[in-house]
Coordinates of C-alpha atoms and ligand atoms in Angstrom, one line a residue:
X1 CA -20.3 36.3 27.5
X2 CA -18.3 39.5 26.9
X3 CA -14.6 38.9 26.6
X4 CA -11.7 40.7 26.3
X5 CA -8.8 40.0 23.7
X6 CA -6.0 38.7 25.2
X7 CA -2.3 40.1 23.9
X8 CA 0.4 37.9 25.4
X9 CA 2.7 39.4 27.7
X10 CA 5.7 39.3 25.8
X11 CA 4.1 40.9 22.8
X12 CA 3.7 44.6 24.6
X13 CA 5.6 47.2 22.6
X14 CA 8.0 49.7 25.0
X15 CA 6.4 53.0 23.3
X16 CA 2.4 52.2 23.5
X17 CA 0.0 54.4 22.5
X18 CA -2.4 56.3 25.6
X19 CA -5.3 54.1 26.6
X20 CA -8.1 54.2 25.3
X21 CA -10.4 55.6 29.2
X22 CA -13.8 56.6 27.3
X23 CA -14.0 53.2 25.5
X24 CA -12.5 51.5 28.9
X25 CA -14.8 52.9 31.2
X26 CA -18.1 51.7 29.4
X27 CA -17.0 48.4 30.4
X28 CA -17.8 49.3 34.2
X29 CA -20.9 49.8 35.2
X30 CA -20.7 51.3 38.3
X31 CA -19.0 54.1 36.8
X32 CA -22.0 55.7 35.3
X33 CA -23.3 55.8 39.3
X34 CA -24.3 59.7 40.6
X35 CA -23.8 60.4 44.3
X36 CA -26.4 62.2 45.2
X37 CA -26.4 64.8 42.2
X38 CA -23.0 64.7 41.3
X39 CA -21.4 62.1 39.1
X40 CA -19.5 59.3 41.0
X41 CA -15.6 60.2 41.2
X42 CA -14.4 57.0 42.2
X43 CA -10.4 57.6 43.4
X44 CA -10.4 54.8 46.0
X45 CA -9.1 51.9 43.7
X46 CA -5.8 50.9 45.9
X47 CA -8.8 49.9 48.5
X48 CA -10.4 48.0 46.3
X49 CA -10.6 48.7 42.2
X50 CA -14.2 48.3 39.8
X51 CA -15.0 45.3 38.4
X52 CA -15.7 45.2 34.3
X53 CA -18.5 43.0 32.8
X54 CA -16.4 40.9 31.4
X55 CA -15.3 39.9 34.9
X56 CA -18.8 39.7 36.1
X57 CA -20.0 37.6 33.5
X58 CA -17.1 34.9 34.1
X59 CA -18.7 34.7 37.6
X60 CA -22.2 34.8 36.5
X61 CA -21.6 32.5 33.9
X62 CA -19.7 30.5 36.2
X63 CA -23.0 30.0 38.4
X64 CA -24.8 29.8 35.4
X65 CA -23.4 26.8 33.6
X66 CA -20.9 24.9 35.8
X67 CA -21.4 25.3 39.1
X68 CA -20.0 22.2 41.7
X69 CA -17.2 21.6 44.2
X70 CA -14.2 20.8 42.9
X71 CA -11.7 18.3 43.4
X72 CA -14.5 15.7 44.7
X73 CA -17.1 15.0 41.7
X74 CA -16.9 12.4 38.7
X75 CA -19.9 14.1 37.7
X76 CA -19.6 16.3 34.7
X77 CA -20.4 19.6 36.6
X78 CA -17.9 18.7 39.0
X79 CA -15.3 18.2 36.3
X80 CA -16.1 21.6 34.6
X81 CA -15.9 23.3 38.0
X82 CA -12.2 21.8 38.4
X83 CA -11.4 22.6 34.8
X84 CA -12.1 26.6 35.6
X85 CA -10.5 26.5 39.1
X86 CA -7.1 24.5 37.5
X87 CA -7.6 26.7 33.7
X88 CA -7.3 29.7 36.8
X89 CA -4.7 28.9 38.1
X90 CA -2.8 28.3 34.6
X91 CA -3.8 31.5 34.1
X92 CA -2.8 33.1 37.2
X93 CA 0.4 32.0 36.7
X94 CA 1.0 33.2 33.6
X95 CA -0.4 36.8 34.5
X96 CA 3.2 36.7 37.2
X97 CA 5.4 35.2 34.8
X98 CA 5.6 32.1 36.8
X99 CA 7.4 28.9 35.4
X100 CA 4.8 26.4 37.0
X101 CA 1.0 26.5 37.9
X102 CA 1.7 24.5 41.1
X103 CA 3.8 27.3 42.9
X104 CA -0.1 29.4 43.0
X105 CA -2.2 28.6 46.1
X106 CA -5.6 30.4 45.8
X107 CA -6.7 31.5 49.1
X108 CA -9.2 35.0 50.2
X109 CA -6.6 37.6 50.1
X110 CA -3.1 39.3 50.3
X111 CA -4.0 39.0 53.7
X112 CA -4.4 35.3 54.1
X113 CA -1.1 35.0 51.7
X114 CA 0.7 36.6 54.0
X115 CA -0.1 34.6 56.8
X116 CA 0.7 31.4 55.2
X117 CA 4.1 32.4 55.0
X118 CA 4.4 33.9 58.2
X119 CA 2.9 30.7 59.8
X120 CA 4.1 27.6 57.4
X121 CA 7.7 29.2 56.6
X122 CA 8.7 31.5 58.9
X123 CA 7.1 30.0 62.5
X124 CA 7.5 26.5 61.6
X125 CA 11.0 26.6 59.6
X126 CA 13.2 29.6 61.0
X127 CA 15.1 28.8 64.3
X128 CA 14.7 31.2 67.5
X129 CA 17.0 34.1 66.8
X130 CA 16.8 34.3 63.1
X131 CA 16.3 37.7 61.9
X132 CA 12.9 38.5 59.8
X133 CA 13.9 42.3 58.5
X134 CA 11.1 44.3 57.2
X135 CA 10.0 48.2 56.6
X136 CA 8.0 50.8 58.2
X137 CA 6.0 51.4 55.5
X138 CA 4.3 48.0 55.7
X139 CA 0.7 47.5 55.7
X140 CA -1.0 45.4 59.3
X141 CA -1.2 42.2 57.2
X142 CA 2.6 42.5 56.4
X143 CA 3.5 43.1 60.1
X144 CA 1.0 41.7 62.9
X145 CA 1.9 38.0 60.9
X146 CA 5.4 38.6 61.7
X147 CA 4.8 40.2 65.7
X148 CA 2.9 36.9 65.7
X149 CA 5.3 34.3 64.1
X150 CA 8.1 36.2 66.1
X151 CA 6.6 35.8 69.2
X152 CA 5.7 32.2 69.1
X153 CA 9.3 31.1 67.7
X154 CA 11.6 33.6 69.0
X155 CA 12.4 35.4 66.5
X156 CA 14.1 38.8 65.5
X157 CA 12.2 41.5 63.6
X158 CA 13.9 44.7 62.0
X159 CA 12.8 47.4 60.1
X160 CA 14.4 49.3 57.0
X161 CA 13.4 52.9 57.8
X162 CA 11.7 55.3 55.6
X163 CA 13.4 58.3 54.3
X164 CA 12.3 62.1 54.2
X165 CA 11.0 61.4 50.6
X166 CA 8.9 58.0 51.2
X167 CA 12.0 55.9 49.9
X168 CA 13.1 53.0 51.9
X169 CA 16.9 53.9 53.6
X170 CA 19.3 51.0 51.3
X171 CA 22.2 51.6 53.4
X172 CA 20.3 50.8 56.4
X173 CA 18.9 47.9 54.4
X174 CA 22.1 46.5 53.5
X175 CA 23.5 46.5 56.8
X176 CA 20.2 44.6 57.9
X177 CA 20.3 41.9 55.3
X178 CA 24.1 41.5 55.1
X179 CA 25.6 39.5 57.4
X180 CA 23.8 38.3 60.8
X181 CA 21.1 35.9 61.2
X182 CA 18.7 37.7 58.5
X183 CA 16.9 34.8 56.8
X184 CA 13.7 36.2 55.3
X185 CA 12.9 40.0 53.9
X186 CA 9.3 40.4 53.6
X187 CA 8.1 44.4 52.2
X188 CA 5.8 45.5 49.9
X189 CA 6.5 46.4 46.3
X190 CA 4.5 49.2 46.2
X191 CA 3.5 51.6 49.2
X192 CA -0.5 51.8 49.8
X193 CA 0.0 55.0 51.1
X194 CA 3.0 56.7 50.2
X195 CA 2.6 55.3 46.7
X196 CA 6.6 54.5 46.8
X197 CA 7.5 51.7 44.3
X198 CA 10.3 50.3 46.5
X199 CA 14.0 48.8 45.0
X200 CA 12.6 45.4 44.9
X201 CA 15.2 43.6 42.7
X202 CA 17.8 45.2 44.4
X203 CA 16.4 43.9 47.8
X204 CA 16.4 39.9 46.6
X205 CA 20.1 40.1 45.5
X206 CA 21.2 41.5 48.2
X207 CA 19.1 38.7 50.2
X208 CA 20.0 35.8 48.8
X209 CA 23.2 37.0 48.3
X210 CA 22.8 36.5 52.4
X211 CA 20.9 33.1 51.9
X212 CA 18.0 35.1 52.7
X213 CA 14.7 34.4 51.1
X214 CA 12.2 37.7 49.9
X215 CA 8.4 38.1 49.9
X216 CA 6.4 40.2 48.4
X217 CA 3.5 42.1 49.6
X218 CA 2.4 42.6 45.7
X219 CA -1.2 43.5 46.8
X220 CA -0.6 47.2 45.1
X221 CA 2.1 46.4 42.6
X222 CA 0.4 43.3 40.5
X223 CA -2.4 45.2 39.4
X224 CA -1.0 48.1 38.1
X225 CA 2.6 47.3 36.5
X226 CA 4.2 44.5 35.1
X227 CA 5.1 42.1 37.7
X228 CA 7.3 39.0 36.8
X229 CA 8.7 36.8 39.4
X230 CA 10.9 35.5 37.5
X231 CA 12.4 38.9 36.7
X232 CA 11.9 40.0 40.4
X233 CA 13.8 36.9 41.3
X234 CA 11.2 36.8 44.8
X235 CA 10.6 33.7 46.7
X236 CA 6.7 34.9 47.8
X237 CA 4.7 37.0 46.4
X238 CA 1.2 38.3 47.5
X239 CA -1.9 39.8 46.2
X240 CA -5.5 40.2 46.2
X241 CA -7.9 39.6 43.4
X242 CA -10.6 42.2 44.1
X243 CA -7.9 45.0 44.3
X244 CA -6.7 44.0 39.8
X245 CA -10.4 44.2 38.7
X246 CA -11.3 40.8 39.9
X247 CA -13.9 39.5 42.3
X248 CA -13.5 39.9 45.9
X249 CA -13.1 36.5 47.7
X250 CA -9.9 35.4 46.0
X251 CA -6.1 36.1 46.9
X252 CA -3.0 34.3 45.6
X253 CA 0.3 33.3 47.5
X254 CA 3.1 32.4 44.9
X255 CA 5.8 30.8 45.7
X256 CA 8.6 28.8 44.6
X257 CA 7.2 25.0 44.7
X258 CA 10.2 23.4 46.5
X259 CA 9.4 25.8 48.8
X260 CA 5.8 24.8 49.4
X261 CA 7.1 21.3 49.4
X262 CA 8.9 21.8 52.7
X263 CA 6.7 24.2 54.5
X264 CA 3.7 22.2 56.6
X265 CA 0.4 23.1 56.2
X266 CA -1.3 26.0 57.1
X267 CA -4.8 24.8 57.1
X268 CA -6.2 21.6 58.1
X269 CA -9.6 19.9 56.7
X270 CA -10.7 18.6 53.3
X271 CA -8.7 18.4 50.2
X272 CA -5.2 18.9 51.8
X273 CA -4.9 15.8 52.7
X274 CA -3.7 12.5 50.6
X275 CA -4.6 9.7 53.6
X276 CA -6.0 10.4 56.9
X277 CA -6.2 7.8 59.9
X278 CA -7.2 8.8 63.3
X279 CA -4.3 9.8 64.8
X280 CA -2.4 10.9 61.9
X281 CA -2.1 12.4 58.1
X282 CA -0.5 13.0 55.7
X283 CA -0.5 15.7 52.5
X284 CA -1.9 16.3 49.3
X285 CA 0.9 17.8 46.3
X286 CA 1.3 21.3 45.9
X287 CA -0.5 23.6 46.1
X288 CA -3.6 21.7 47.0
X289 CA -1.5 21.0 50.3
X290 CA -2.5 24.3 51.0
X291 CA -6.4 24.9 50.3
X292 CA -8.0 23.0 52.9
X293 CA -12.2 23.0 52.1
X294 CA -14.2 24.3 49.0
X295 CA -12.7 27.1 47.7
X296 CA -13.8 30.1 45.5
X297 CA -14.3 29.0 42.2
X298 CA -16.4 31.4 40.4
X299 CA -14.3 34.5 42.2
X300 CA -10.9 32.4 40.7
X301 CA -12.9 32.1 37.1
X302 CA -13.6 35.9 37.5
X303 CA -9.3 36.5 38.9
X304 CA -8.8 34.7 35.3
X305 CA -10.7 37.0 33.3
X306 CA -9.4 39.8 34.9
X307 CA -6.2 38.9 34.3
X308 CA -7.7 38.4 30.5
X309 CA -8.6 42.2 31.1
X310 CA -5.5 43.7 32.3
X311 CA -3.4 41.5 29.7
X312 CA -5.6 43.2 26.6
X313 CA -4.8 46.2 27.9
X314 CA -1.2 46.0 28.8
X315 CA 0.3 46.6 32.7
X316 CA 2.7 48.5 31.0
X317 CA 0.0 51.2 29.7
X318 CA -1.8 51.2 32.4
X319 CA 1.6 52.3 34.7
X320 CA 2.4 54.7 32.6
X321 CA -1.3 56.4 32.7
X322 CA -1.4 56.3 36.2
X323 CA 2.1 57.5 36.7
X324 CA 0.8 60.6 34.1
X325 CA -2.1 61.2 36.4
X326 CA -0.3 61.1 39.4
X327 CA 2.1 63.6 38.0
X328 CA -1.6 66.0 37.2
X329 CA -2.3 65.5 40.9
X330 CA 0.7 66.3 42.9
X331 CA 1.2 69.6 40.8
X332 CA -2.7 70.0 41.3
X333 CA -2.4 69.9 45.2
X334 CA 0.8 71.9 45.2
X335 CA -0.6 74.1 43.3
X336 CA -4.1 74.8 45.5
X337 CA -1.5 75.6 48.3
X338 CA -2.1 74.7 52.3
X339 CA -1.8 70.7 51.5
X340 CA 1.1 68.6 52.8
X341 CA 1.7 65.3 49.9
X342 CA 3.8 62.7 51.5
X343 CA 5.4 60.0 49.4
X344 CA 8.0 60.3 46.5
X345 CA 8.2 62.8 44.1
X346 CA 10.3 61.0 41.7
X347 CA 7.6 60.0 39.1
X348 CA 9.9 57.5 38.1
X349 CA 9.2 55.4 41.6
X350 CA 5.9 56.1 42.5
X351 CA 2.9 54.3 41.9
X352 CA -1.2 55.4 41.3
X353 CA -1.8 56.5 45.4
X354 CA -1.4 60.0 46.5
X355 CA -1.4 60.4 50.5
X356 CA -2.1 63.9 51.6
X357 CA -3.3 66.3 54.5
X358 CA -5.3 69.5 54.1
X359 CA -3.6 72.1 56.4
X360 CA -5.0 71.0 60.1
X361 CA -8.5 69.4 58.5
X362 CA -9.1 66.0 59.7
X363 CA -8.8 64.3 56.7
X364 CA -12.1 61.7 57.9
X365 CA -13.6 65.7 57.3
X366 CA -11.8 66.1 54.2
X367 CA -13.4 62.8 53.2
X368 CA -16.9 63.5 54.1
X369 CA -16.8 67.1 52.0
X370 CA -15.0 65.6 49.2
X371 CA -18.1 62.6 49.0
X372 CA -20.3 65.5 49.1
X373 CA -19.1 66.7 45.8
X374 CA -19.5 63.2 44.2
X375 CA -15.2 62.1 45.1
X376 CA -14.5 59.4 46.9
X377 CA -11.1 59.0 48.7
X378 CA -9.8 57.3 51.5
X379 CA -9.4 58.6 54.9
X380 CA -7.5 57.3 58.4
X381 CA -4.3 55.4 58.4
X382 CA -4.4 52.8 55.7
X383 CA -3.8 50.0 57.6
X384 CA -0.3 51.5 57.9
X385 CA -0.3 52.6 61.9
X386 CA 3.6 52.5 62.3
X387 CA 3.6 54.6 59.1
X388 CA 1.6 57.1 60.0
X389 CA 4.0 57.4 63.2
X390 CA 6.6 57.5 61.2
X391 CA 5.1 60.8 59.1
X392 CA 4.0 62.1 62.9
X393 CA 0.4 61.8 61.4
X394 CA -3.0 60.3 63.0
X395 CA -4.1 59.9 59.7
X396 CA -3.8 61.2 55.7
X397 CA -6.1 61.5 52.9
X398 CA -5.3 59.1 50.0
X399 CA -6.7 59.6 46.2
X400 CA -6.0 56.5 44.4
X401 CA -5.9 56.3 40.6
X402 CA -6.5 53.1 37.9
X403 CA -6.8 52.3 34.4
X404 CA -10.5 54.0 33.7
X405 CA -9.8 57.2 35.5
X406 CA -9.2 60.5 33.9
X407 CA -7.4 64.0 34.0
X408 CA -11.0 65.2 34.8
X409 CA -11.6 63.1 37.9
X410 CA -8.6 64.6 39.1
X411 CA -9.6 67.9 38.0
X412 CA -12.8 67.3 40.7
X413 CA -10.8 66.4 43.3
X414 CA -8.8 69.4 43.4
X415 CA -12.1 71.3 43.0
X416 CA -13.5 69.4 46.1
X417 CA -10.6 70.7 48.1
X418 CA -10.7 74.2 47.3
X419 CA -14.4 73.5 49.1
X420 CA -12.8 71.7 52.0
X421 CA -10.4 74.3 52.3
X422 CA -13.7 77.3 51.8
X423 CA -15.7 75.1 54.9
X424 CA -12.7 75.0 57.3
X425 CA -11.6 78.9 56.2
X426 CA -8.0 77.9 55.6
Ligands
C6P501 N1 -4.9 47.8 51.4 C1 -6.0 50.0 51.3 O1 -6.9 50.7 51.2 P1 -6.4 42.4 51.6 O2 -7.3 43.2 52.5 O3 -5.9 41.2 52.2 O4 -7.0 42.2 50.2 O5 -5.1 43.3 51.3 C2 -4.3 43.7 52.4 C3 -3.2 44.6 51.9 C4 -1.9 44.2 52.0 N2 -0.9 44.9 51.6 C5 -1.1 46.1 51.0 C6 0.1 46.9 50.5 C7 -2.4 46.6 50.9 O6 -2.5 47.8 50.3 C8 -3.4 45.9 51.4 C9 -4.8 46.4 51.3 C10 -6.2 48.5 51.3 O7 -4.8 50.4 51.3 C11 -7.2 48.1 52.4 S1 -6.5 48.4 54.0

């Protein structure tokens, strides 16, 4: 089995040297993949990133060797598969900086995560009139969870508005979260679309200076910087496995475990449960409370070797290669002329996604050319419909960056769109 060399957190240097992409990029195979006669420009990794061997021989080995449902089995197999699943979530919750293994529920997705809290916490635990504030540059699964919650318990949604330059409006946000009946900020750390990296810190003082509680929609900030919830000082945070390298099928909610003590479940079945009569139940310790059925335990062996992966590495080097690419891009499209970027243009908060329009071209068009010439970007509104209202958009074009790709890749994309621009003549 190929592994990587793990480097402990706390053992990163501040000035690191550039990565490594040419020795990186052997590691995923589906990098070496032509579209059609082109090489394969792959700039869609905030939809969903590559996956190394080393993560897809944790699964495959996994299958190979282990292979039982956990939690249930005093047969060996059964016992190995439990080891991976609980050695995961150790791992997990080292990869966050968390103080205790028990505060990470594995579930599918950032999604699913979000949900959770929107269902367990907020609809079962706030009162009708509490205030849930959150932004308007939130994704569908860190919004539709909230209409729904809101809905069913009568409670209060508001939203920090975006500025001019993709940042989040503070002043509004302080007179939102001070004062009043906020009890829960919920936002993402780091835009999908705009690519802002938003004052997240700043944001859980100033809620729980208001006995507020934060969460984290950490599905684009976790695999590409640092991300400590200690140092965050968050009560949730969420993200997705299959978007930091790791297998699809696998998601984690983190949260504090006194917290998860007092929500109720979200999910009702097998392995949630400590005694069940007819008419009644009651629950299994946290998290298990919380992972009802069989769960994914090869995709959670392959979330711990991608966190094996991303720890070699270093967060911190890979941030600050993708903040130097996004820099290469934004000059690159301002300098091809006709194309409107949206987002940030202080490096200093913006993350590996570039959102951008090509004069009037449809950018679902924009995609379609720019696949032609072996790039593939995302088109349509991100999951981010209020968003795109917000920028008086239907839709943007979004190039999105990680650790194996290269000044060259961008280099294609900006030669893609001088072709976009030559097939629409403007
Ligand atoms: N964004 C994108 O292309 P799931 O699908 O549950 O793994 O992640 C949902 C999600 C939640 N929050 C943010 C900020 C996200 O970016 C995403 C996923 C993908 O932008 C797919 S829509």
């Amino acid at each position: 089995m190929t592994t990587a060399v793990e480097t402990p957190r706390s053992a990163r240097r501040d000035a690191e040297p550039p990565l490594d992409i040419a020795r990186i990029r052997v590691d995923f195979p589906i990098l070496a993949r032509r579209i059609g006669d082109r090489p394969l420009v792959y700039l869609d990794s905030a939809a969903t990133s590559q996956k190394p061997l080393q993560v897809l021989d944790a699964v495959d080995h996994y299958y190979r060797t282990s292979n039982a449902n956990v939690h249930r089995g005093v047969h060996t197999l059964g016992n190995e598969a439990t080891d991976v699943f609980e050695q995961a979530r150790v791992r997990v919750a080292r990869f966050i900086d968390a103080p205790d293994p028990s505060g990470v529920v594995f579930l599918r997705n950032t999604t699913e995560a979000l949900n959770l809290v929107a269902s367990s916490y907020a609809r079962e635990m706030l009162q009708p009139g509490d205030r849930v504030v959150l932004t308007e540059m939130e994704h569908h699964s860190n919004l539709v969870p909230w209409q729904l919650a809101a809905e069913r318990r009568g409670l209060e949604l508001a939203f920090i508005p975006v500025l001019a330059d993709g940042s989040l409006d503070m002043e509004r946000a302080r007179a939102l979260i001070s004062g009043g009946p906020t009890k829960l900020v919920s936002l993402a750390h780091q835009s999908n679309v705009l690519g802002t990296v938003n004052p997240v810190r700043e944001i859980a003082r100033l809620a729980h200076d208001n006995g507020a509680l934060v969460c984290l929609d950490a599905a684009q900030s976790v695999p590409h910087m640092p991300v400590s919830v200690r140092d965050l000082d968050c009560d949730f945070l969420a993200f997705s496995g299959h978007k930091m390298v790791g297998p699809m099928g696998v998601g984690v909610l983190w949260a504090r475990p006194e917290l998860l003590e007092r929500m109720p479940p979200f999910l009702g079945g097998g392995s949630m449960i400590l005694r069940v009569e007819l008419e009644r139940s009651s629950w299994n310790t946290v998290p298990h409370k919380f992972e009802a059925g069989t769960p994914d335990v090869a995709s959670a062996a392959g979330l711990a070797a991608a966190c094996d992966y991303l720890d070699a590495i270093g967060l911190d080097r890979i941030h600050a290669h993708e903040q130097a690419l996004v820099e290469h891009m934004i000059s690159m499209l301002d300098e091809i002329g006709g194309i409107t970027v949206y987002g940030p243009r202080d490096l200093a908060v913006h993350g590996g996604a570039v959102s951008f329009n090509v004069a009037d071209v449809h950018p679902h068009d924009v995609g379609t050319i720019v696949d032609r010439e072996g790039v593939a970007v995302r088109a349509g509104h991100h999951c981010c419909q209020p968003l795109m209202h917000r920028l008086d958009v239907a839709a943007t074009a979004r190039a999105s960056v990680y650790l194996y790709t290269t000044h060259d890749e961008v280099d294609a994309l900006g030669a893609a769109l001088h072709e976009v621009k030559r097939v629409f003549g403007v």
